[in-house]
Amino acid sequence: MFNIVNWLKAAMALILISLSLSGFAKDRQLYIYNWSSYIAPDTLKNFEKQTGINVVYDVFDSNEMLEGKLMAGNTGFDLVVPSDSFLERQTKVGVFMPLDKNKLPNYQNLDKNLLKMLAQHDPDNRYAIPYMWLTTGIGYNVDMVKKTLGDDAPIDGWDLVLNPMNLKKLSNCGVAFLDAPTEIFPTVLNYLGLNPNSQNPDDYKIATEHLIKLRQSITYFHSSKLINDLANGDICVAVGWSGDIMQAIAATKEANNDINIKYYIPKEGAIAYFDVFAIPKDAENIDEAYAFLNYIMEPKVIADISNHVFYANAVSNAYPYLDDNIKQNPAIYPSPEIMEKLFSLQVMPPKIDKLMTRSWTKVLTDR
Ligand code: SPD
């Protein structure tokens, strides 16, 4: 006899089978490529719990590495995190899709002044969501540097690491530089009183000669290893990114190991950047990418990330959720006088980019 309950069960089963065959019931995925040590431990887990989207997360530690993948195409990523000047160059060759701000209700949380600054690299803020902003400065082990250079060590300027005599002495306790030619060249140019965004090949010749003088005293060039090495006392000085050095400081506190690390922005000035989220043109999980962008523009979510990674974010209403040691830290939120001395990197013509790459290889190999 016809039974309505059985009939309904059969119809339900049929609907479920056809939904799963059509891919409707398929797991939602999101592929993210971000810098190493740049997210809070529970950010992805909480996002997955809230949205049901499964995140596949991979990391890099240089803009050059990310750019190589973007230029080759088919990265397989739905969200990537270039720095501002790299994004500017990459948008010119069409590797990103413009953002649909209608899909980003939390966009209104972003700080208008910071968006205006970022617009120098991304006109009309068409492609990028600012994630964190930062400086490239100096991290040092207070006791080791004092022991090596004495009480009058120049722990306020670039002289500490860019004066060959100082660096030679510091090489005894270990020196790390970022493996980032697009940052070290402008830093050296600025130290030598030249334009950090110079387009004059002669200036790069001068900077290269200077770096070759320093080369023998640099223990290694690497952009992420220095966090642990500073924290463990394996090196005594590093040219590194603000938040990474402060992660080293936090690690010493956690280990209670009596190592006293400090970070400063040198008085001659330093580079400041935004790292930004953008969606590659060939991304496949676009709705999921927008869901994540909205998520990280939630004040509490982004504040938790800043509290963990020690970088300043661009969400204005996140401020109340920041820990005091973050919001009162002048190395993360520099004073107006220091802000005046920060400079942004400009996109170089290909001729200068090539010259920088060649010169960097020369510096790395000239022993
Ligand atoms: N550990 C996270 C470091 C992020 C650094 N971004 C660097 C941008 C410099 N161009």
Short mmCIF file of C-alpha atoms and ligand atoms in Angstrom, two decimals:
data_model
loop_
_atom_site.label_atom_id
_atom_site.label_comp_id
_atom_site.label_asym_id
_atom_site.label_seq_id
_atom_site.Cartn_x
_atom_site.Cartn_y
_atom_site.Cartn_z
CA MET A 1 0.00 0.00 0.00
CA PHE A 2 1.19 3.50 -0.86
CA ASN A 3 2.77 5.05 2.25
CA ILE A 4 3.28 8.82 2.24
CA VAL A 5 6.19 8.64 4.72
CA ASN A 6 8.14 6.19 2.57
CA TRP A 7 7.39 8.24 -0.47
CA LEU A 8 8.79 11.40 1.22
CA LYS A 9 11.91 9.53 2.35
CA ALA A 10 12.57 8.32 -1.19
CA ALA A 11 12.06 11.81 -2.61
CA MET A 12 14.44 13.28 -0.03
CA ALA A 13 17.13 10.71 -0.82
CA LEU A 14 16.78 11.49 -4.53
CA ILE A 15 17.18 15.23 -3.90
CA LEU A 16 20.31 14.65 -1.80
CA ILE A 17 21.86 12.37 -4.41
CA SER A 18 21.26 14.86 -7.21
CA LEU A 19 22.58 17.76 -5.10
CA SER A 20 25.78 15.95 -4.33
CA LEU A 21 26.16 14.86 -7.98
CA SER A 22 25.75 18.50 -9.07
CA GLY A 23 28.55 19.50 -6.68
CA PHE A 24 26.24 21.63 -4.55
CA ALA A 25 27.04 19.73 -1.39
CA LYS A 26 30.81 19.82 -2.15
CA ASP A 27 33.13 21.12 0.62
CA ARG A 28 33.91 24.80 0.30
CA GLN A 29 37.65 25.42 0.02
CA LEU A 30 39.85 28.50 0.25
CA TYR A 31 43.55 28.57 -0.68
CA ILE A 32 45.60 31.29 1.05
CA TYR A 33 49.27 32.19 0.53
CA ASN A 34 50.57 34.48 3.28
CA TRP A 35 53.88 35.47 4.89
CA SER A 36 55.21 33.15 7.58
CA SER A 37 54.47 34.08 11.23
CA TYR A 38 51.70 36.42 10.15
CA ILE A 39 48.45 35.08 11.64
CA ALA A 40 47.09 34.24 15.10
CA PRO A 41 47.00 30.54 16.04
CA ASP A 42 43.19 30.35 16.03
CA THR A 43 42.28 32.72 13.16
CA LEU A 44 41.84 30.02 10.54
CA LYS A 45 40.21 27.54 12.90
CA ASN A 46 37.62 30.13 14.00
CA PHE A 47 36.95 31.16 10.40
CA GLU A 48 36.40 27.54 9.40
CA LYS A 49 34.06 26.99 12.33
CA GLN A 50 32.07 30.11 11.56
CA THR A 51 31.74 29.59 7.80
CA GLY A 52 32.20 25.88 7.14
CA ILE A 53 34.91 26.81 4.62
CA ASN A 54 38.00 24.64 4.70
CA VAL A 55 41.22 26.69 4.48
CA VAL A 56 44.40 25.43 2.86
CA TYR A 57 47.16 27.73 4.05
CA ASP A 58 50.72 28.04 2.78
CA VAL A 59 53.49 30.52 3.61
CA PHE A 60 56.40 32.36 1.98
CA ASP A 61 59.00 34.80 3.24
CA SER A 62 59.84 36.99 0.27
CA ASN A 63 57.93 39.12 -2.19
CA GLU A 64 60.15 37.72 -4.92
CA MET A 65 58.92 34.18 -4.17
CA LEU A 66 55.27 35.26 -4.35
CA GLU A 67 55.89 37.30 -7.48
CA GLY A 68 57.51 34.32 -9.23
CA LYS A 69 54.32 32.30 -8.69
CA LEU A 70 51.99 35.13 -9.71
CA MET A 71 53.90 35.79 -12.92
CA ALA A 72 53.93 32.10 -13.84
CA GLY A 73 50.11 32.07 -13.42
CA ASN A 74 47.77 29.37 -12.10
CA THR A 75 49.02 29.82 -8.57
CA GLY A 76 46.13 27.78 -7.22
CA PHE A 77 45.64 30.45 -4.54
CA ASP A 78 42.49 32.48 -3.92
CA LEU A 79 44.17 35.07 -1.71
CA VAL A 80 47.79 36.26 -1.62
CA VAL A 81 49.62 38.94 0.38
CA PRO A 82 52.11 41.07 -1.56
CA SER A 83 53.65 44.26 -0.17
CA ASP A 84 52.34 47.55 -1.55
CA SER A 85 54.97 48.38 -4.22
CA PHE A 86 54.99 44.77 -5.45
CA LEU A 87 51.19 44.84 -5.73
CA GLU A 88 51.45 48.04 -7.76
CA ARG A 89 53.79 46.44 -10.26
CA GLN A 90 51.74 43.23 -10.38
CA THR A 91 48.44 45.02 -11.01
CA LYS A 92 50.04 46.65 -14.06
CA VAL A 93 50.47 43.23 -15.64
CA GLY A 94 46.92 42.22 -14.71
CA VAL A 95 47.48 39.42 -12.23
CA PHE A 96 44.70 40.45 -9.81
CA MET A 97 40.95 40.84 -10.07
CA PRO A 98 39.40 44.16 -8.99
CA LEU A 99 37.52 43.98 -5.69
CA ASP A 100 33.74 44.15 -5.61
CA LYS A 101 33.29 46.29 -2.50
CA ASN A 102 29.57 45.44 -2.42
CA LYS A 103 30.67 42.03 -1.24
CA LEU A 104 32.72 43.57 1.56
CA PRO A 105 30.35 45.08 4.18
CA ASN A 106 33.26 45.30 6.65
CA TYR A 107 35.27 47.47 4.24
CA GLN A 108 33.82 50.47 6.12
CA ASN A 109 35.90 49.44 9.15
CA LEU A 110 39.15 50.34 7.39
CA ASP A 111 41.00 53.49 8.40
CA LYS A 112 40.36 56.14 5.72
CA ASN A 113 43.78 57.79 6.10
CA LEU A 114 45.59 54.51 5.70
CA LEU A 115 43.47 53.70 2.62
CA LYS A 116 44.48 57.05 1.18
CA MET A 117 48.14 56.26 1.78
CA LEU A 118 47.78 52.85 0.20
CA ALA A 119 46.07 54.43 -2.81
CA GLN A 120 49.50 55.75 -3.86
CA HIS A 121 50.21 52.14 -4.83
CA ASP A 122 46.67 51.02 -5.60
CA PRO A 123 44.69 53.93 -7.10
CA ASP A 124 41.11 54.05 -5.79
CA ASN A 125 41.96 51.03 -3.62
CA ARG A 126 40.80 48.90 -6.51
CA TYR A 127 42.63 45.65 -5.84
CA ALA A 128 43.93 45.48 -2.29
CA ILE A 129 42.72 45.18 1.30
CA PRO A 130 45.39 46.44 3.73
CA TYR A 131 46.33 43.70 6.19
CA MET A 132 49.22 44.99 8.31
CA TRP A 133 51.69 47.84 8.08
CA LEU A 134 55.26 47.76 9.29
CA THR A 135 58.80 49.10 9.21
CA THR A 136 62.17 47.57 8.43
CA GLY A 137 64.54 48.43 11.26
CA ILE A 138 67.05 46.93 13.65
CA GLY A 139 66.63 44.29 16.32
CA TYR A 140 69.51 43.86 18.74
CA ASN A 141 70.57 42.00 21.82
CA VAL A 142 71.16 44.77 24.34
CA ASP A 143 73.82 42.99 26.41
CA MET A 144 75.78 41.46 23.54
CA VAL A 145 75.88 44.72 21.59
CA LYS A 146 76.96 46.65 24.67
CA LYS A 147 79.65 44.08 25.41
CA THR A 148 80.90 44.23 21.82
CA LEU A 149 80.68 47.96 21.04
CA GLY A 150 80.66 49.49 24.52
CA ASP A 151 78.26 51.91 26.16
CA ASP A 152 78.29 54.33 23.26
CA ALA A 153 77.09 51.81 20.66
CA PRO A 154 75.01 53.77 18.13
CA ILE A 155 71.71 52.11 19.04
CA ASP A 156 69.64 54.82 17.45
CA GLY A 157 70.87 54.82 13.87
CA TRP A 158 71.86 52.69 10.87
CA ASP A 159 75.51 53.16 11.85
CA LEU A 160 75.13 50.14 14.10
CA VAL A 161 74.90 47.76 11.14
CA LEU A 162 75.84 49.79 8.07
CA ASN A 163 79.14 51.17 9.35
CA PRO A 164 81.65 48.48 8.29
CA MET A 165 83.79 48.92 11.43
CA ASN A 166 80.85 48.36 13.78
CA LEU A 167 79.57 45.45 11.76
CA LYS A 168 82.97 43.74 11.75
CA LYS A 169 82.99 43.77 15.54
CA LEU A 170 79.38 42.58 15.72
CA SER A 171 80.13 39.70 13.38
CA ASN A 172 81.65 37.94 16.41
CA CYS A 173 78.21 37.60 17.99
CA GLY A 174 76.25 37.06 14.76
CA VAL A 175 74.53 39.35 12.27
CA ALA A 176 71.47 38.65 10.08
CA PHE A 177 70.17 40.73 7.18
CA LEU A 178 66.88 40.22 5.38
CA ASP A 179 67.27 38.39 2.10
CA ALA A 180 65.37 41.17 0.36
CA PRO A 181 67.28 43.22 -2.23
CA THR A 182 64.36 45.60 -2.75
CA GLU A 183 64.66 46.59 0.91
CA ILE A 184 68.37 46.43 1.60
CA PHE A 185 69.36 48.58 -1.42
CA PRO A 186 66.97 51.45 -0.54
CA THR A 187 68.07 51.21 3.10
CA VAL A 188 71.75 51.49 2.15
CA LEU A 189 71.07 54.29 -0.37
CA ASN A 190 69.24 56.23 2.33
CA TYR A 191 72.11 55.67 4.81
CA LEU A 192 74.60 56.93 2.23
CA GLY A 193 72.56 60.12 1.78
CA LEU A 194 71.24 59.05 -1.64
CA ASN A 195 67.62 58.80 -2.75
CA PRO A 196 66.27 55.44 -1.48
CA ASN A 197 64.10 55.33 -4.59
CA SER A 198 66.93 56.33 -6.90
CA GLN A 199 66.68 55.42 -10.57
CA ASN A 200 70.32 56.27 -11.20
CA PRO A 201 72.41 53.13 -11.93
CA ASP A 202 75.52 54.85 -10.51
CA ASP A 203 73.85 55.02 -7.10
CA TYR A 204 73.34 51.25 -7.14
CA LYS A 205 77.01 50.82 -7.96
CA ILE A 206 77.89 52.84 -4.86
CA ALA A 207 75.41 50.88 -2.69
CA THR A 208 76.74 47.57 -4.02
CA GLU A 209 80.31 48.55 -3.19
CA HIS A 210 79.19 49.47 0.29
CA LEU A 211 77.37 46.16 0.75
CA ILE A 212 80.42 44.25 -0.43
CA LYS A 213 82.41 45.97 2.34
CA LEU A 214 79.81 44.71 4.84
CA ARG A 215 79.41 41.26 3.32
CA GLN A 216 82.21 39.47 5.21
CA SER A 217 80.66 40.50 8.52
CA ILE A 218 77.12 39.30 7.78
CA THR A 219 76.52 35.82 9.18
CA TYR A 220 73.60 35.16 6.84
CA PHE A 221 70.87 36.66 4.67
CA HIS A 222 67.51 35.12 5.53
CA SER A 223 64.15 36.71 6.20
CA SER A 224 62.49 34.41 8.73
CA LYS A 225 65.25 32.49 10.53
CA LEU A 226 66.32 35.60 12.42
CA ILE A 227 63.26 35.49 14.74
CA ASN A 228 64.42 32.33 16.54
CA ASP A 229 68.10 33.16 16.32
CA LEU A 230 67.64 36.53 18.03
CA ALA A 231 65.40 34.96 20.66
CA ASN A 232 67.94 32.21 21.41
CA GLY A 233 70.99 34.49 21.48
CA ASP A 234 72.47 32.85 18.34
CA ILE A 235 72.83 36.27 16.70
CA CYS A 236 73.14 39.68 18.33
CA VAL A 237 71.79 41.97 15.63
CA ALA A 238 69.35 41.76 12.73
CA VAL A 239 68.00 44.02 10.02
CA GLY A 240 64.42 42.81 10.07
CA TRP A 241 60.71 43.56 10.07
CA SER A 242 59.27 45.29 13.14
CA GLY A 243 56.73 42.64 14.18
CA ASP A 244 59.13 39.76 13.57
CA ILE A 245 61.67 41.29 15.93
CA MET A 246 58.93 41.82 18.49
CA GLN A 247 57.95 38.18 18.09
CA ALA A 248 61.56 37.38 19.05
CA ILE A 249 61.17 39.63 22.11
CA ALA A 250 57.93 37.83 23.06
CA ALA A 251 59.69 34.47 22.65
CA THR A 252 62.44 35.48 25.10
CA LYS A 253 59.81 36.48 27.63
CA GLU A 254 58.00 33.20 27.19
CA ALA A 255 61.22 31.23 27.56
CA ASN A 256 62.26 33.43 30.47
CA ASN A 257 65.81 33.13 29.14
CA ASP A 258 67.36 36.45 30.26
CA ILE A 259 67.92 37.57 26.68
CA ASN A 260 67.08 41.24 26.27
CA ILE A 261 66.14 42.15 22.68
CA LYS A 262 65.06 45.60 21.49
CA TYR A 263 63.82 46.99 18.19
CA TYR A 264 64.27 50.52 16.88
CA ILE A 265 63.52 52.55 13.79
CA PRO A 266 66.83 54.26 12.93
CA LYS A 267 66.95 58.04 13.17
CA GLU A 268 67.96 58.43 9.49
CA GLY A 269 64.62 56.92 8.50
CA ALA A 270 63.36 53.52 7.39
CA ILE A 271 61.03 51.87 4.94
CA ALA A 272 57.35 51.55 5.86
CA TYR A 273 54.99 49.26 3.96
CA PHE A 274 51.57 47.81 3.82
CA ASP A 275 51.16 44.11 3.22
CA VAL A 276 47.84 43.64 1.47
CA PHE A 277 45.40 40.89 0.54
CA ALA A 278 44.52 40.55 -3.14
CA ILE A 279 42.65 37.99 -5.24
CA PRO A 280 44.59 36.49 -8.18
CA LYS A 281 42.77 36.80 -11.50
CA ASP A 282 42.49 33.05 -11.90
CA ALA A 283 41.23 32.35 -8.34
CA GLU A 284 38.51 29.71 -8.24
CA ASN A 285 36.97 30.20 -4.80
CA ILE A 286 35.96 33.81 -5.04
CA ASP A 287 32.99 33.86 -2.64
CA GLU A 288 35.16 32.13 -0.07
CA ALA A 289 37.91 34.73 -0.61
CA TYR A 290 35.40 37.54 0.04
CA ALA A 291 34.17 35.71 3.15
CA PHE A 292 37.74 35.65 4.51
CA LEU A 293 38.39 39.31 3.64
CA ASN A 294 35.24 40.29 5.51
CA TYR A 295 36.28 38.11 8.41
CA ILE A 296 39.70 39.72 8.85
CA MET A 297 38.12 43.18 8.74
CA GLU A 298 36.12 42.28 11.90
CA PRO A 299 37.64 44.50 14.62
CA LYS A 300 38.10 41.72 17.16
CA VAL A 301 39.49 39.23 14.65
CA ILE A 302 42.15 41.57 13.26
CA ALA A 303 43.01 42.88 16.75
CA ASP A 304 43.68 39.31 17.86
CA ILE A 305 46.02 38.89 14.91
CA SER A 306 47.89 42.12 15.74
CA ASN A 307 48.10 41.09 19.40
CA HIS A 308 49.75 37.90 18.28
CA VAL A 309 52.03 38.99 15.40
CA PHE A 310 52.96 42.47 16.73
CA TYR A 311 52.08 44.32 13.52
CA ALA A 312 49.75 47.30 13.19
CA ASN A 313 46.51 46.65 11.30
CA ALA A 314 44.35 49.04 9.28
CA VAL A 315 40.96 48.51 10.96
CA SER A 316 40.17 51.69 12.85
CA ASN A 317 37.63 50.21 15.27
CA ALA A 318 40.03 47.39 16.22
CA TYR A 319 41.92 49.75 18.53
CA PRO A 320 39.89 48.99 21.73
CA TYR A 321 40.65 45.28 21.32
CA LEU A 322 44.41 45.73 21.04
CA ASP A 323 46.53 44.76 24.04
CA ASP A 324 48.15 47.72 25.80
CA ASN A 325 51.64 46.49 24.90
CA ILE A 326 50.64 46.73 21.24
CA LYS A 327 48.84 50.07 21.14
CA GLN A 328 51.36 51.79 23.40
CA ASN A 329 54.36 50.38 21.57
CA PRO A 330 56.12 53.09 19.51
CA ALA A 331 57.83 50.41 17.44
CA ILE A 332 54.38 49.27 16.23
CA TYR A 333 52.58 52.62 16.26
CA PRO A 334 55.47 55.12 15.83
CA SER A 335 55.27 58.69 17.10
CA PRO A 336 54.41 61.46 14.56
CA GLU A 337 58.11 62.55 14.52
CA ILE A 338 59.27 59.06 13.58
CA MET A 339 56.42 58.70 11.06
CA GLU A 340 57.84 61.76 9.29
CA LYS A 341 61.06 59.85 8.64
CA LEU A 342 59.47 56.77 7.15
CA PHE A 343 59.45 56.36 3.39
CA SER A 344 57.61 54.12 0.99
CA LEU A 345 59.16 52.20 -1.90
CA GLN A 346 58.36 53.13 -5.46
CA VAL A 347 58.08 50.77 -8.38
CA MET A 348 61.38 50.80 -10.26
CA PRO A 349 61.75 50.62 -14.04
CA PRO A 350 62.71 47.10 -15.22
CA LYS A 351 66.26 48.26 -15.93
CA ILE A 352 66.80 49.15 -12.25
CA ASP A 353 65.07 45.99 -11.04
CA LYS A 354 67.42 43.89 -13.13
CA LEU A 355 70.41 45.87 -11.90
CA MET A 356 69.32 45.31 -8.27
CA THR A 357 68.92 41.56 -8.84
CA ARG A 358 72.34 41.28 -10.51
CA SER A 359 74.01 43.39 -7.85
CA TRP A 360 72.37 41.36 -5.08
CA THR A 361 73.77 38.12 -6.51
CA LYS A 362 77.16 39.81 -6.59
CA VAL A 363 76.83 40.80 -2.92
CA LEU A 364 75.72 37.31 -1.90
CA THR A 365 78.49 35.53 -3.78
CA ASP A 366 81.38 37.95 -3.36
CA ARG A 367 83.22 36.55 -0.34
N1 SPD B 1 56.49 37.47 9.43
C1 SPD B 1 55.73 38.36 8.62
C2 SPD B 1 56.56 39.28 7.88
C3 SPD B 1 55.80 40.12 6.95
C4 SPD B 1 56.71 40.96 6.26
N2 SPD B 1 56.25 41.56 5.15
C5 SPD B 1 57.33 42.21 4.61
C6 SPD B 1 57.09 43.25 3.70
C7 SPD B 1 58.33 43.85 3.28
N3 SPD B 1 58.42 44.28 1.99
#
